[in-house]
CSV table of C-alpha atoms and ligand atoms in Angstrom, one decimal:
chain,number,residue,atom,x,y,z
A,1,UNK,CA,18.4,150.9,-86.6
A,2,UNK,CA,17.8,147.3,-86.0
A,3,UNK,CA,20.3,145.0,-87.3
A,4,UNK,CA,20.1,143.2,-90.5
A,5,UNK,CA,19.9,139.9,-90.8
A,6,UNK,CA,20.4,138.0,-93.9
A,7,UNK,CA,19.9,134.4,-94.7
A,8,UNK,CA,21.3,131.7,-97.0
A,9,UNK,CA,18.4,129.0,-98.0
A,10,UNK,CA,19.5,126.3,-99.8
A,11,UNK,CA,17.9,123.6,-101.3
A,12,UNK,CA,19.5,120.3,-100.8
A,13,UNK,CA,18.8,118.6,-103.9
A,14,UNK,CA,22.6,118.3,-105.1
A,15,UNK,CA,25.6,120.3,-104.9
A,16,UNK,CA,26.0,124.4,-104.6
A,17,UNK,CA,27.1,125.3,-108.2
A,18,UNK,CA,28.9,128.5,-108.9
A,19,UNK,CA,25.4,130.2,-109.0
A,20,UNK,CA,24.6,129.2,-106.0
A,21,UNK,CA,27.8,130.3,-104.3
A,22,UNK,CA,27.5,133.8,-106.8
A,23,UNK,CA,24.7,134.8,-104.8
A,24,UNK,CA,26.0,132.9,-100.9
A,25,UNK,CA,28.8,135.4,-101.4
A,26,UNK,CA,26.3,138.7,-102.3
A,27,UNK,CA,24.1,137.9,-99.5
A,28,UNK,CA,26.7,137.5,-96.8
A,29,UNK,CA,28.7,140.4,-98.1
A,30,UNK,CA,24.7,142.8,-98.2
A,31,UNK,CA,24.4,141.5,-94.7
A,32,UNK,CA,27.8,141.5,-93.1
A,33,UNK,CA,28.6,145.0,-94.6
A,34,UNK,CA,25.8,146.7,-92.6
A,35,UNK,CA,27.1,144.9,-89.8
A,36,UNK,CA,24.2,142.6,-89.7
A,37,UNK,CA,23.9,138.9,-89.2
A,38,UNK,CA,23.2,135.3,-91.2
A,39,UNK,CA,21.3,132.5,-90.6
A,40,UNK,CA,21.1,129.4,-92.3
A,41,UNK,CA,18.4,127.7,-93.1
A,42,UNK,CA,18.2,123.7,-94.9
A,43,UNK,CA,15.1,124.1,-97.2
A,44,UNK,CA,14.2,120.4,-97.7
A,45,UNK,CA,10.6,121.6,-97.8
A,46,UNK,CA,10.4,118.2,-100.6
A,47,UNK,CA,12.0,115.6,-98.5
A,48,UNK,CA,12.2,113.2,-101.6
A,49,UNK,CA,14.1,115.3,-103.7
A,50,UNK,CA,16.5,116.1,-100.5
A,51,UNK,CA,19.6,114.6,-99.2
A,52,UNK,CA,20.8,115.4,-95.9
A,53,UNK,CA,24.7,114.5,-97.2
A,54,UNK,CA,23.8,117.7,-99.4
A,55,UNK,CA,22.7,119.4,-96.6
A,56,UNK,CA,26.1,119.0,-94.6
A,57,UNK,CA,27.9,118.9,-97.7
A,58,UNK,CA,26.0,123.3,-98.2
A,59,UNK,CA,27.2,124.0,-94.9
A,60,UNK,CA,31.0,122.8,-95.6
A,61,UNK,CA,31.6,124.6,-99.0
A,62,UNK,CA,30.5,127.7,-97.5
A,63,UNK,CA,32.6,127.3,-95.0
A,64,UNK,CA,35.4,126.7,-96.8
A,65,UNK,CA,34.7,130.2,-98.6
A,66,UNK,CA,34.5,132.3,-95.6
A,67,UNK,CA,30.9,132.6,-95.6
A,68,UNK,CA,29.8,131.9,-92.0
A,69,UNK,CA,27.0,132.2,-90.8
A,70,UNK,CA,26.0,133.2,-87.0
A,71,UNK,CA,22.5,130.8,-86.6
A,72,UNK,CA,20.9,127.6,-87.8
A,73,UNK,CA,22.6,124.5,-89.5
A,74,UNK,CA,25.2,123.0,-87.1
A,75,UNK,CA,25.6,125.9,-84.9
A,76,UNK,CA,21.6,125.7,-84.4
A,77,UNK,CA,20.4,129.0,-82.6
A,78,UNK,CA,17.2,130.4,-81.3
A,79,UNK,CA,14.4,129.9,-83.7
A,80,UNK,CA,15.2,125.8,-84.1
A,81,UNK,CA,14.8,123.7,-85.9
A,82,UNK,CA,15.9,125.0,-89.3
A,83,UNK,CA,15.4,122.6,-91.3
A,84,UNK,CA,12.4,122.9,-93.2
A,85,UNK,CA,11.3,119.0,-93.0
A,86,UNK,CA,11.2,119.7,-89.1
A,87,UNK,CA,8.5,122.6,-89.0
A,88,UNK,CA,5.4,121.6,-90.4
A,89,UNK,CA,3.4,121.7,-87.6
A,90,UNK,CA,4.4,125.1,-88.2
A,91,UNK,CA,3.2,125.2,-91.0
A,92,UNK,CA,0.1,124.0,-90.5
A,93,UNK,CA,-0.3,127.0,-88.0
A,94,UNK,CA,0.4,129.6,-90.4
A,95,UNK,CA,-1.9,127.9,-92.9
A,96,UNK,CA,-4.8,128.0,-90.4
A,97,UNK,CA,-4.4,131.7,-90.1
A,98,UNK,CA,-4.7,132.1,-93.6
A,99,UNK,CA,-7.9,129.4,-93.5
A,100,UNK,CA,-9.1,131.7,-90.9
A,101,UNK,CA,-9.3,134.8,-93.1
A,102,UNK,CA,-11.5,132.5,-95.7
A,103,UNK,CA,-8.4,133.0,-98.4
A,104,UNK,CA,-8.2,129.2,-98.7
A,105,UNK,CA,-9.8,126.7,-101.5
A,106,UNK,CA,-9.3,123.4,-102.4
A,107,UNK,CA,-8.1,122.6,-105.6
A,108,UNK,CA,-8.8,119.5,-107.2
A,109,UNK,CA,-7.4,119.8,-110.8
A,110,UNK,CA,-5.3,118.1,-112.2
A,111,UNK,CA,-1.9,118.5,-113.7
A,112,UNK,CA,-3.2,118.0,-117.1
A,113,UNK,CA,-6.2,120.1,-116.5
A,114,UNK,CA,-3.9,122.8,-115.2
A,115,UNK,CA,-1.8,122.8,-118.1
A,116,UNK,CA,-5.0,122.7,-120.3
A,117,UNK,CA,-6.4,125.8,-118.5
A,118,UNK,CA,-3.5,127.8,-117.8
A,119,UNK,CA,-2.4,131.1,-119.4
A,120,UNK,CA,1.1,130.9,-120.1
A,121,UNK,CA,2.7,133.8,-117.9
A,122,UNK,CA,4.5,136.3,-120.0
A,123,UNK,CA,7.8,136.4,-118.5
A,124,UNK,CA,8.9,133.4,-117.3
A,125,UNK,CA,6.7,130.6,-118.7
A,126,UNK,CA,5.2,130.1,-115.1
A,127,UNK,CA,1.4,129.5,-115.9
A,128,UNK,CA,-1.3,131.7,-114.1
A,129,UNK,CA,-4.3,129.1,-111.9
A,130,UNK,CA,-7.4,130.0,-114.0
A,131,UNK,CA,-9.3,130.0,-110.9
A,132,UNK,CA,-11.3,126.5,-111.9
A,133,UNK,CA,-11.7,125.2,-108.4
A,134,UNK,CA,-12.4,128.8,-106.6
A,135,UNK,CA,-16.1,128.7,-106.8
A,136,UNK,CA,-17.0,125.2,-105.6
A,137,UNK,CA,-19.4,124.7,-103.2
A,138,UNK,CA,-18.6,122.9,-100.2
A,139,UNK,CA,-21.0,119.9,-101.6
A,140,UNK,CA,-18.8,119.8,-104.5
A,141,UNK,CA,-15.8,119.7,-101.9
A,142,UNK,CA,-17.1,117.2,-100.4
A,143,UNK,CA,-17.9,114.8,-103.2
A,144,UNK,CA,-14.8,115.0,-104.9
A,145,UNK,CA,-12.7,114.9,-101.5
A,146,UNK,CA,-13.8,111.1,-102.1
A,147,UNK,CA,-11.7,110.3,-104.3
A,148,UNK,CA,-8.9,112.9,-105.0
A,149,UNK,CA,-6.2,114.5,-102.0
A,150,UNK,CA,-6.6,118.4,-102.7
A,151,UNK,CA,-4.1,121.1,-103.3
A,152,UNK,CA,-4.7,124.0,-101.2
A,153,UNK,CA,-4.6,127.8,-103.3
A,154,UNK,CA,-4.5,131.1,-101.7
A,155,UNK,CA,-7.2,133.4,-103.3
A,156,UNK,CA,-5.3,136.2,-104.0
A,157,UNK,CA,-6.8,140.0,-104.1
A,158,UNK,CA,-7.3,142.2,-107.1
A,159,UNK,CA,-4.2,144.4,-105.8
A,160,UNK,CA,-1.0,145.4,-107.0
A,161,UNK,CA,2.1,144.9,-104.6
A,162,UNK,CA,4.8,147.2,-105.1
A,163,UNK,CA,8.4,147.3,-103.3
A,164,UNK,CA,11.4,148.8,-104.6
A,165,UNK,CA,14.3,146.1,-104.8
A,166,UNK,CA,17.7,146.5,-103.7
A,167,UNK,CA,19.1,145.7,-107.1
A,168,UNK,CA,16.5,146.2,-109.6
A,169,UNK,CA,14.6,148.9,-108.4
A,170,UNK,CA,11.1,149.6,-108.2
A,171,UNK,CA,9.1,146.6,-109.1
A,172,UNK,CA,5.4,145.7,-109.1
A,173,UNK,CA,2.7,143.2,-109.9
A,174,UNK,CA,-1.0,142.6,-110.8
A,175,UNK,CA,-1.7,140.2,-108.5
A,176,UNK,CA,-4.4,138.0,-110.8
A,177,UNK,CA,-2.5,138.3,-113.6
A,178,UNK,CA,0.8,138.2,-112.5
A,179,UNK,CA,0.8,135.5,-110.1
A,180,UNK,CA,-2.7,134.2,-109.7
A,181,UNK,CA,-4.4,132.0,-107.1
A,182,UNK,CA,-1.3,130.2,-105.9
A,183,UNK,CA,-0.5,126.5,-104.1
A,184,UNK,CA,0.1,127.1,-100.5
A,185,UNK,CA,0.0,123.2,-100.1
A,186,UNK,CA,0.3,120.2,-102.4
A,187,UNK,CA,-2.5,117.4,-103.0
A,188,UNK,CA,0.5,115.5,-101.5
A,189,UNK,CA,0.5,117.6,-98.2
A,190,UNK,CA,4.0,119.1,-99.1
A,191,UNK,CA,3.5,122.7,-97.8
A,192,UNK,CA,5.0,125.0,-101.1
A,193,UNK,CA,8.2,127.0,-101.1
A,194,UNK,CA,6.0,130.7,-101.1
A,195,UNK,CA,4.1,129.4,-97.6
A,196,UNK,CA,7.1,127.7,-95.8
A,197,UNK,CA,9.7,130.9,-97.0
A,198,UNK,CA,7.8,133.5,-95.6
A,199,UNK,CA,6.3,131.6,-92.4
A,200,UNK,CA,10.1,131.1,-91.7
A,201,UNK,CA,11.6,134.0,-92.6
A,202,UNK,CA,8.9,135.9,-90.7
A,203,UNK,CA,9.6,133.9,-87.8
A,204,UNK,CA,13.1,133.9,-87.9
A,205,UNK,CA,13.4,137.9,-87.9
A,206,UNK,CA,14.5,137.6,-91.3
A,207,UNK,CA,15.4,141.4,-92.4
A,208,UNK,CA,16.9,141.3,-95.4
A,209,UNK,CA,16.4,138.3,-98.2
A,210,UNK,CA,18.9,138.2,-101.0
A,211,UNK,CA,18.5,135.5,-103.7
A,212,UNK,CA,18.7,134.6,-107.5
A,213,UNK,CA,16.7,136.8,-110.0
A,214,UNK,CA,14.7,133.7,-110.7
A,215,UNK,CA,12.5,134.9,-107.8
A,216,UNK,CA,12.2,138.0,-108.3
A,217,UNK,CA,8.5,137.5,-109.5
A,218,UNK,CA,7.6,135.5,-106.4
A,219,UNK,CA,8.1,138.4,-104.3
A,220,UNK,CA,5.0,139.9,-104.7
A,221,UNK,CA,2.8,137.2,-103.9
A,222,UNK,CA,5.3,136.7,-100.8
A,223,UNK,CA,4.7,140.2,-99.9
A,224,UNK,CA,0.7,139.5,-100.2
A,225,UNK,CA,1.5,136.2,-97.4
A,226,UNK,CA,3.7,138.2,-95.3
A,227,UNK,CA,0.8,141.3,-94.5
A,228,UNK,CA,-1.6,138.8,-94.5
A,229,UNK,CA,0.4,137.2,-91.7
A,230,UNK,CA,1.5,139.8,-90.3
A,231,UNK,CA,5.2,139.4,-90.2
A,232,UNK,CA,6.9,142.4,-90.9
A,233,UNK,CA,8.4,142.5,-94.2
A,234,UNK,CA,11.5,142.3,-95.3
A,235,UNK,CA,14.0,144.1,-97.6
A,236,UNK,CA,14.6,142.0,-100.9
A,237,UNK,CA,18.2,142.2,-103.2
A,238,UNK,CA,18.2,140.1,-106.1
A,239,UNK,CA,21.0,138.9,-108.3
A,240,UNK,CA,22.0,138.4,-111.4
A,241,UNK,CA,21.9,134.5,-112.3
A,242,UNK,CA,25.2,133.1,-113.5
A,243,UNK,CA,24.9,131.0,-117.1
A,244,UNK,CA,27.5,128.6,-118.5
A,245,UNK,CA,29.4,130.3,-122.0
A,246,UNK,CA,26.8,129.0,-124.0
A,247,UNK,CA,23.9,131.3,-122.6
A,248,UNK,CA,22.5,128.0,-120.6
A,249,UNK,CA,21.2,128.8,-116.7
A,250,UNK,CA,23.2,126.8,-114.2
A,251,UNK,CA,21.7,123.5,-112.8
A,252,UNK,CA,22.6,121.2,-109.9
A,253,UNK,CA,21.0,118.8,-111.6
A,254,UNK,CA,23.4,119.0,-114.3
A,255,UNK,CA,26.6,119.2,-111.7
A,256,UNK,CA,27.6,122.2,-113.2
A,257,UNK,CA,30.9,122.9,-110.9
A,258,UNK,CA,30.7,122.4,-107.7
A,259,UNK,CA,33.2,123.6,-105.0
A,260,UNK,CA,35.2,119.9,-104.4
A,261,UNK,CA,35.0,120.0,-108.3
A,262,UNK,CA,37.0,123.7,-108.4
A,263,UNK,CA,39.4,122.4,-105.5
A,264,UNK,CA,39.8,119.2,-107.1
A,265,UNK,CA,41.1,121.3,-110.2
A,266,UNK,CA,43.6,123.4,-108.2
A,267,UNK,CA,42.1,126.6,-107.2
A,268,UNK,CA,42.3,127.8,-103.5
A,269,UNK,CA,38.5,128.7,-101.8
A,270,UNK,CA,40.4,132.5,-102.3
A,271,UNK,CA,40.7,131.9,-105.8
A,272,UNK,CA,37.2,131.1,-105.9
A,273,UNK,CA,36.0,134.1,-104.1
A,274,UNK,CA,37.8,136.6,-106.3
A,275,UNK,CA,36.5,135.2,-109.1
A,276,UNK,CA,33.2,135.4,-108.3
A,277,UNK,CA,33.9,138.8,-107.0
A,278,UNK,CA,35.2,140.1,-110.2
A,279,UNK,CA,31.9,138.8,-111.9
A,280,UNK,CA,29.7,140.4,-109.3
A,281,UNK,CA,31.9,143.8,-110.4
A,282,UNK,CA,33.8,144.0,-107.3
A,283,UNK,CA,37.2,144.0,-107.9
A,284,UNK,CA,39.1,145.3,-111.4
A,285,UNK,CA,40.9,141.6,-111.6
A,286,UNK,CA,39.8,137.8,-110.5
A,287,UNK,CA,42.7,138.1,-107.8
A,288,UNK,CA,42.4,135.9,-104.2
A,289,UNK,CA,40.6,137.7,-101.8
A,290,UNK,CA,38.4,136.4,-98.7
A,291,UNK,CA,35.1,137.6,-98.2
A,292,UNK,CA,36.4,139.5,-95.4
A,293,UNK,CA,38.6,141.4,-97.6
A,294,UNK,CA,35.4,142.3,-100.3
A,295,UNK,CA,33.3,143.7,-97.5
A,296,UNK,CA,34.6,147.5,-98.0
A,297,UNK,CA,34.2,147.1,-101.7
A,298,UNK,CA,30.2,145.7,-101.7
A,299,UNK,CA,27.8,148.2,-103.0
A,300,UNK,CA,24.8,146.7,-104.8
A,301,UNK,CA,25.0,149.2,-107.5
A,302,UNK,CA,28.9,147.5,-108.7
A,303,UNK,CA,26.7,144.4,-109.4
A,304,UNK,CA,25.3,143.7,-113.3
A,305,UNK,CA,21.6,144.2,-113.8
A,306,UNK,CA,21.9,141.6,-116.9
A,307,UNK,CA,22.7,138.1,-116.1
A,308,UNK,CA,26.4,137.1,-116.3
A,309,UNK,CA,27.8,134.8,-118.6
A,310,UNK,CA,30.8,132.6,-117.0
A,311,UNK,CA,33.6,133.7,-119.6
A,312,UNK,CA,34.9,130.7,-120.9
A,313,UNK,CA,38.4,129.5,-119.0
A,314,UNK,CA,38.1,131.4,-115.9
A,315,UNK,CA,36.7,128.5,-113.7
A,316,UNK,CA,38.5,125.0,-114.7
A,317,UNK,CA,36.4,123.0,-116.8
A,318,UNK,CA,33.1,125.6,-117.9
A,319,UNK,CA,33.5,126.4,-121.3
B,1,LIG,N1,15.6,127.4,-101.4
B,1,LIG,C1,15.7,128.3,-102.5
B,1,LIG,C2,16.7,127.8,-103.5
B,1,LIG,O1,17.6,127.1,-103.1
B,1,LIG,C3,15.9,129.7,-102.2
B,1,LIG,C4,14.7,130.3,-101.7
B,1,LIG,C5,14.8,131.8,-101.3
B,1,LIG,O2,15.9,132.3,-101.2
B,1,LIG,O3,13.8,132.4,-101.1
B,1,LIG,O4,16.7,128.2,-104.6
């Protein structure tokens, strides 16, 4: 069999939390117990909400962990550059293809419009594009190119994707209802997160993508971009999302703790580790342990399906 190759993605618009490290750790540990490989990729898709000091800052505090990686960030590698700011020429490439298969419209709406026309979704109060902009002709295009930048949308098929999650099991979606005709670039010419994820994971031989639950319902439509681009496609795992005591999802924005905030406080990167192994169900006790040492213990079916709450006094200074 082919070996696996994981990735970690992160976004570089603040610190890794505890989340973010949760699910660093599961991903290494899915790839690295098959034998497989990691690569690491900066996503600073939206360069104004991304700092490169967060970038290097990523790459230290999962070093520190144990969780090395084999390609990308400073030990660069074949499918360079990997930092998402770098490839969209790329990008543009991958959109053309699409543009190609007439799947593309402009979208001129705007954000209060959207909100206006928008079903809420029922899981995760993403709203579903109620098409508005799908029929235009191209004289309508053309006239209101004048005076409004476009948003580019994917029209998606009446299909259902199914796939079968490492984690969660079988999963499927509707693709108009579920998803809906979705941005593959913004009015600002920001390529979105579903265009530049797969494009690079595609290209990057990306095997097996392991990430918060949060995206579990983007997979779908990822799916959809992936056949349509004909990248083979990858396996998914999904994790359970970490939340503060009180129930409240983790946030960089809010600096919810941080690795130099945890090391600051005492702990040792080992007592880090075990302690997010004994919430991924691991180990019996938060003990120090390196990655290295977890490996014979990962199984994704240890893990929790329900998200975990942080119980209060086992990291420093949450709850
Ligand atoms: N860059 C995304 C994040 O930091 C992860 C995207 C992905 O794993 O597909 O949340």
């Amino acid at each position: 069999m082919a070996q696996v190759v994981g990735r970690f993605a992160p976004t570089p618009s603040g610190q890794l939390h505890l989340g973010n490290l949760f699910c660093s750790l599961i991903a290494w540990l899915a790839a690295k117990s098959q034998g497989g490989k990691i690569l690491l990729r900066n996503e600073d898709l939206d360069v104004e909400r991304s700092r490169p000091e967060y970038a290097l800052q990523a790459q230290r505090d999962l070093e520190a962990l144990g969780l090395f990686w084999d390609e990308g960030g400073d030990c660069s590698g074949p499918h360079a550059p990997y930092d998402q700011s770098q490839r969209f020429p790329f990008y543009r490439t991958q959109l053309e293809r699409l543009e190609n298969q007439g799947l593309v419209y402009p979208c001129f709406c705007s954000r209060a419009q959207l909100h206006a026309a928008s079903a809420p979704h029922a899981s995760d109060g993403e709203t579903i594009y109620a098409g508005t902009c799908r029929g235009l002709s191209p004289q309508e295009v053309e006239e209101r190119s004048k005076t409004r930048a476009p948003a580019l949308r994917l029209q998606v098929p009446e299909e259902t994707i199914a796939f079968t999650d490492l984690h969660y099991g079988p999963q499927q979606q509707y693709l108009p209802t579920g998803c809906g005709d979705f941005i593959l670039r913004r009015s600002d010419g920001v390529y979105a997160y579903q265009l530049a994820v797969v494009a690079d994971d595609g290209a990057m031989g990306v095997t097996q993508v392991v990430r918060g639950r949060d995206l579990l319902s983007s997979t779908p439509r990822q799916i959809l971009l992936y056949r349509l681009l004909g990248w083979p496609v990858p396996e998914f795992g999904h994790t359970p999302l970490l939340l503060a005591p009180g129930g409240r999802r983790l946030s960089k924005r809010d600096g919810d703790q941080c690795l130099s905030g945890l090391l600051e406080k005492g702990l040792t990167p080992r007592d880090v580790v075990g302690r997010l192994a004994f919430l991924a169900g691991l180990v019996e006790e938060p003990c120090p342990i390196t990655p290295e040492e977890l490996l014979p213990r990962f199984s994704w079916d240890k893990l929790p399906q329900e998200d975990v709450v942080v119980p209060a006094g086992l990291f420093p200074g949450i709850g």
